[in-house]
Amino acid sequence: MTQTENTTVVECAPAEGRMEIVGISKAYGLGPLRRQVIKDCSFTLDPGKLTVLIGPSGCGKTTLINLLAGYDTVDEGTISIGGCPVTGPGKDRLVVFQETALFPWMTTMQNVIYGPLVRGEKSRHELEKEAEVLLKKVGLADFRDKYSSQLSGGMQRRAELIRALINTPKVMMMDEPFRGLDAMTRELMQEYYVRLFEEHRLTNLFVTSELEEAIFLADRLVILSNRPAKVCKILEIDLPRPRHITVLSSREYLDYKREALEILHEEAMKAFATGSKASVSDFLEAYSEVK
């Protein structure tokens, strides 16, 4: 355990990678303006598994990420990693957010090795050798000396993925990282991401609002309710790995999609009735495709 100016950082034993979320609740505001965002929410992240979190837009998915990362604290319940309570941020957990976080004054290589370099964990030469391997895997070897402004959106996302991997967190959390990309680039990013996951097998939590993406990636799909968020259902996704885009046409995939859509449709209608920003039309359109 280490102490920073304002935060106690708990570092758990290596190779744990299991997170337990038990009965957590979170609200914001005071008095009549107080709003419950999460209530009595429980699930686990198993070591080496890819858990996907999905729910109506605005239900509290990003709030959950912030709580698991230690950027915010729960009102009730507990969050632990490897049996150690989460009381603040730690290098055992790393988050890739929706917005690009590459430093614009650094090259791709400098961005990728920045974290472990400033912590003094390895020499620059060692880190650059590791980064070269990862850059090649995601098709960025020829862009190592380019700045972020010289990279496409998809390239920036790939650079952020390997920057996360080189930090070797116990748990990697992705908060809708492919949001805003065009359809073709998003599909390519899903393939890059699932390939990296299957090779490195870090414990992963992936947040998305896209059901096809969720089922394609997941070992476990956690479906959240309308706000205040709680777990409606957990689906174990038994699709073969290595996973290829062709799985989207399989009967098993369509069965998972139908089951998840029925739950999401019901929750989206609740969100619509309470005036939230959930997009009911998106769920209705997807629902009609598999009825």
Short mmCIF file of C-alpha atoms in Angstrom, two decimals, residues 36-37 55-63 176 179 209 225-229 271 276-279:
data_model
loop_
_atom_site.label_atom_id
_atom_site.label_comp_id
_atom_site.label_asym_id
_atom_site.label_seq_id
_atom_site.Cartn_x
_atom_site.Cartn_y
_atom_site.Cartn_z
CA GLN A 36 -29.54 7.52 -7.76
CA VAL A 37 -27.29 6.36 -10.61
CA GLY A 55 -27.30 -1.13 -21.04
CA PRO A 56 -29.53 1.76 -22.11
CA SER A 57 -27.75 5.00 -22.92
CA GLY A 58 -27.30 7.10 -19.80
CA CYS A 59 -27.89 4.22 -17.38
CA GLY A 60 -24.60 4.68 -15.51
CA LYS A 61 -22.00 2.60 -17.38
CA THR A 62 -19.30 5.27 -17.23
CA THR A 63 -20.04 5.86 -13.55
CA GLU A 176 -16.79 2.71 -25.42
CA ARG A 179 -17.48 5.18 -30.36
CA SER A 209 -23.91 0.49 -26.35
CA SER A 225 -31.14 -1.93 -16.28
CA ASN A 226 -32.39 1.55 -16.84
CA ARG A 227 -31.15 4.06 -14.23
CA PRO A 228 -30.55 3.42 -11.41
CA ALA A 229 -28.39 0.70 -12.92
CA ALA A 271 -35.88 4.80 -19.99
CA SER A 276 -33.90 9.60 -20.29
CA LYS A 277 -31.74 9.93 -23.40
CA ALA A 278 -31.88 6.23 -24.27
CA SER A 279 -32.42 5.64 -27.98
#
